[in-house]
Amino acid sequence: MSKGKLKVGVLVSGSGSNLQALIDACAAPDHPAEIVLVLSNRPGVRALDRAKAASIPSVVFDHKNYADRAGFDADMQQALDEAGVEFICLAGFMRLLTTAFVEHWSGRMINIHPSLLPSFKGLNVQQRAIDAGARFAGCTVHFVTPEMDVGPIIQQAVVPIHDDDTGDTLAARILVQEHNIYPACLRWVAEGRVRIEGERVFLDGATVPDAALLNPSLEKSD
Ligand code: GRF
């Protein structure tokens, strides 16, 4: 019996460029995951247009209409269940989730964050990395646990910080890498190759690089 594709729900709040990267990756006929629902807490965002253009059902639960997080999460849960969602990708989703919701999806929900976690959790992280004098920034795909921007890390991409970087220029270069690693991580998960052991994640058949990155690079002496 052939196993079906992993049914994925993507939670968004904004532009949805990571959603687009996931949509594009899942469009490959051999991709082991399919996006069955896009869920937004904000009406009218570009991510919803992207879902529509890809003929993916979407639903909006405007958080402003809810008195508490529990009610909001319960409605999301119902929509996810009705769509048969088995796995969640948070893609620029800007709402804190209740512990009950996160625990229900434990090991079945991942997030992308534009820093090298565990450094720079929260907001405005690209500018904060520059201001802290860091030489490298980057992005992280991790499993979601109740604490924000914490959880076993699947993959990271390192992006050097340039002397003339602003938060925006650095964010743009990090975003390019986000679009690489998020679809890769979803594929690995859907292929059943990702194993969580405590705080660590192991990927069957992973290629681990030896080379270190230096910033600035060493100068060549002839
Ligand atoms: C990305 O930088 C992501 O890492 C962060 O929010 C941003 C969302 O961008 N969590 P987009 O909506 O995917 O374009």
XYZ file of C-alpha atoms and ligand atoms in Angstrom:
236
model
C 0.000 0.000 0.000
C 1.499 3.366 -0.952
C 1.617 5.990 1.758
C -0.192 9.261 0.982
C 1.353 12.691 1.137
C 1.708 14.407 4.497
C -1.178 16.865 4.863
C 0.211 20.231 5.921
C -1.441 23.351 7.310
C 0.479 26.645 7.035
C -0.213 29.456 9.510
C 0.544 32.969 8.243
C 0.114 36.626 9.160
C 1.726 38.615 6.368
C 3.522 38.549 3.068
C 3.804 34.781 2.875
C 7.056 34.518 0.971
C 7.921 31.412 2.993
C 4.459 30.040 2.249
C 5.249 30.595 -1.439
C 8.518 28.677 -1.109
C 6.613 25.784 0.476
C 3.891 25.926 -2.202
C 6.503 25.861 -4.968
C 8.353 22.932 -3.393
C 5.177 20.908 -2.822
C 4.192 21.422 -6.468
C 6.803 18.843 -7.489
C 4.893 15.631 -8.221
C 7.281 13.535 -6.123
C 7.076 15.862 -3.098
C 5.971 13.903 -0.021
C 3.866 16.754 1.446
C 0.846 18.732 0.278
C -0.517 21.954 1.704
C -4.219 21.417 2.392
C -4.997 24.592 4.350
C -3.607 28.097 4.854
C -4.780 29.827 7.985
C -4.301 33.549 8.700
C -5.024 35.644 11.767
C -5.149 38.761 9.574
C -7.588 39.434 6.744
C -6.345 40.772 3.421
C -2.714 39.749 3.704
C -0.661 38.810 0.652
C -0.208 35.253 1.902
C -3.937 34.682 1.302
C -3.551 35.793 -2.330
C -0.722 33.316 -2.706
C -2.897 30.500 -1.358
C -5.721 31.460 -3.717
C -3.384 31.596 -6.712
C -2.271 28.050 -5.864
C -5.902 26.886 -5.366
C -5.217 26.046 -1.723
C -8.165 26.516 0.666
C -7.630 29.279 3.201
C -9.409 30.537 6.261
C -9.076 33.733 8.311
C -9.575 33.871 12.045
C -9.147 37.535 12.893
C -7.630 37.525 16.363
C -9.251 40.908 17.063
C -12.611 39.112 17.222
C -11.517 36.890 20.097
C -11.607 37.664 23.792
C -8.816 35.198 24.558
C -6.172 33.014 22.958
C -7.922 29.798 23.966
C -10.992 30.589 21.840
C -8.835 31.582 18.885
C -6.734 28.418 19.115
C -9.857 26.243 19.482
C -11.276 27.607 16.228
C -7.945 27.057 14.491
C -7.824 23.513 15.833
C -11.280 22.778 14.474
C -10.394 24.119 11.011
C -7.152 22.128 10.982
C -8.982 18.954 12.009
C -11.690 19.442 9.411
C -9.045 19.823 6.709
C -7.296 16.660 7.898
C -4.074 18.509 8.718
C -1.336 16.228 10.084
C 1.527 18.705 10.340
C 1.801 22.491 10.793
C 4.300 24.984 9.393
C 4.322 28.422 11.003
C 5.379 30.857 8.281
C 5.547 34.382 9.633
C 2.668 33.668 12.007
C 2.698 36.523 14.515
C 0.459 35.191 17.286
C 1.536 33.423 20.439
C -0.087 30.004 20.704
C -1.517 28.501 23.877
C 0.464 25.776 25.590
C -2.456 23.383 25.035
C -2.352 23.972 21.263
C 1.447 23.632 21.103
C 1.398 20.438 23.159
C -1.330 18.958 20.979
C 0.957 19.487 17.960
C 4.165 18.512 19.744
C 6.646 17.050 17.227
C 4.218 17.947 14.437
C 4.717 21.727 14.175
C 7.743 23.652 12.901
C 8.639 27.329 12.647
C 11.130 29.474 10.755
C 12.878 32.289 12.562
C 15.290 34.843 11.055
C 18.168 34.423 13.501
C 20.625 31.770 14.556
C 18.680 30.499 17.548
C 19.089 30.338 20.474
C 20.457 33.866 19.878
C 18.044 36.677 19.111
C 14.596 35.400 19.896
C 11.588 37.643 19.346
C 11.242 40.612 17.014
C 13.518 42.925 15.017
C 16.220 40.289 15.252
C 18.210 41.272 12.159
C 18.799 44.824 13.440
C 19.513 43.491 16.913
C 22.191 41.158 15.503
C 23.856 44.105 13.739
C 23.641 46.296 16.838
C 25.174 43.544 18.971
C 28.198 43.458 16.637
C 27.583 39.891 15.511
C 29.583 38.840 12.441
C 27.012 36.282 11.372
C 23.260 36.172 11.324
C 21.032 33.594 9.683
C 17.849 31.632 10.030
C 16.604 28.567 11.867
C 13.919 25.948 11.301
C 12.891 24.349 14.575
C 10.156 22.305 16.189
C 7.769 24.450 18.201
C 7.622 24.143 21.969
C 5.548 26.282 24.350
C 8.315 28.861 24.895
C 8.615 31.297 21.979
C 11.451 30.663 19.494
C 12.655 27.642 21.459
C 12.630 24.025 20.330
C 14.748 21.325 18.691
C 16.587 22.772 15.682
C 16.390 20.980 12.334
C 18.506 23.251 10.126
C 20.202 26.628 10.134
C 21.655 28.812 7.397
C 24.436 31.250 8.253
C 24.495 34.679 6.602
C 27.505 36.993 7.074
C 26.773 40.522 8.272
C 28.225 43.232 6.023
C 29.672 46.484 7.359
C 27.049 48.547 5.550
C 24.088 46.302 6.395
C 20.828 47.758 7.633
C 18.185 45.595 9.246
C 16.377 45.549 5.904
C 19.324 44.580 3.709
C 20.319 41.831 6.122
C 16.704 40.603 6.379
C 16.502 40.375 2.591
C 19.626 38.176 2.387
C 18.405 36.003 5.265
C 15.015 35.616 3.575
C 16.686 34.064 0.508
C 18.097 31.379 2.796
C 14.768 30.940 4.600
C 13.259 30.012 1.252
C 15.962 27.353 0.837
C 15.844 25.709 4.218
C 12.141 25.733 5.040
C 11.073 23.575 2.064
C 14.066 21.297 2.655
C 13.080 20.739 6.269
C 9.457 20.044 5.370
C 10.594 17.475 2.813
C 12.837 15.755 5.359
C 10.050 15.631 7.909
C 7.580 14.266 5.353
C 10.118 11.638 4.311
C 10.244 10.477 7.917
C 13.988 11.173 8.182
C 13.881 13.579 11.129
C 14.335 12.234 14.662
C 14.104 14.333 17.826
C 16.252 13.259 20.776
C 15.857 15.644 23.700
C 16.895 19.081 22.479
C 18.651 17.711 19.409
C 17.451 16.693 15.975
C 19.078 14.015 13.844
C 18.497 13.680 10.133
C 18.952 10.269 8.505
C 21.383 10.538 5.603
C 22.346 14.133 6.398
C 25.477 15.658 4.889
C 27.239 17.691 7.571
C 29.791 20.286 6.360
C 33.337 20.419 7.750
C 34.260 23.902 6.557
C 34.099 26.812 8.985
C 33.036 30.274 7.865
C 35.136 33.295 8.799
C 33.971 36.906 8.689
C 36.057 38.807 7.792
C 37.927 36.192 5.743
C 41.664 35.751 6.308
C 43.792 37.840 3.975
C 45.970 35.914 1.550
C 49.731 36.346 2.193
C 51.934 35.620 -0.845
C 10.245 35.634 8.011
O 11.422 36.387 8.168
C 10.165 34.549 9.043
O 11.407 34.030 9.385
C 9.571 35.277 10.228
O 8.636 36.149 9.668
C 9.008 36.459 8.324
C 7.842 36.079 7.468
O 8.021 36.429 6.134
N 9.059 34.346 11.181
P 7.026 35.858 5.053
O 5.607 36.209 5.496
O 7.230 34.380 4.929
O 7.389 36.578 3.768
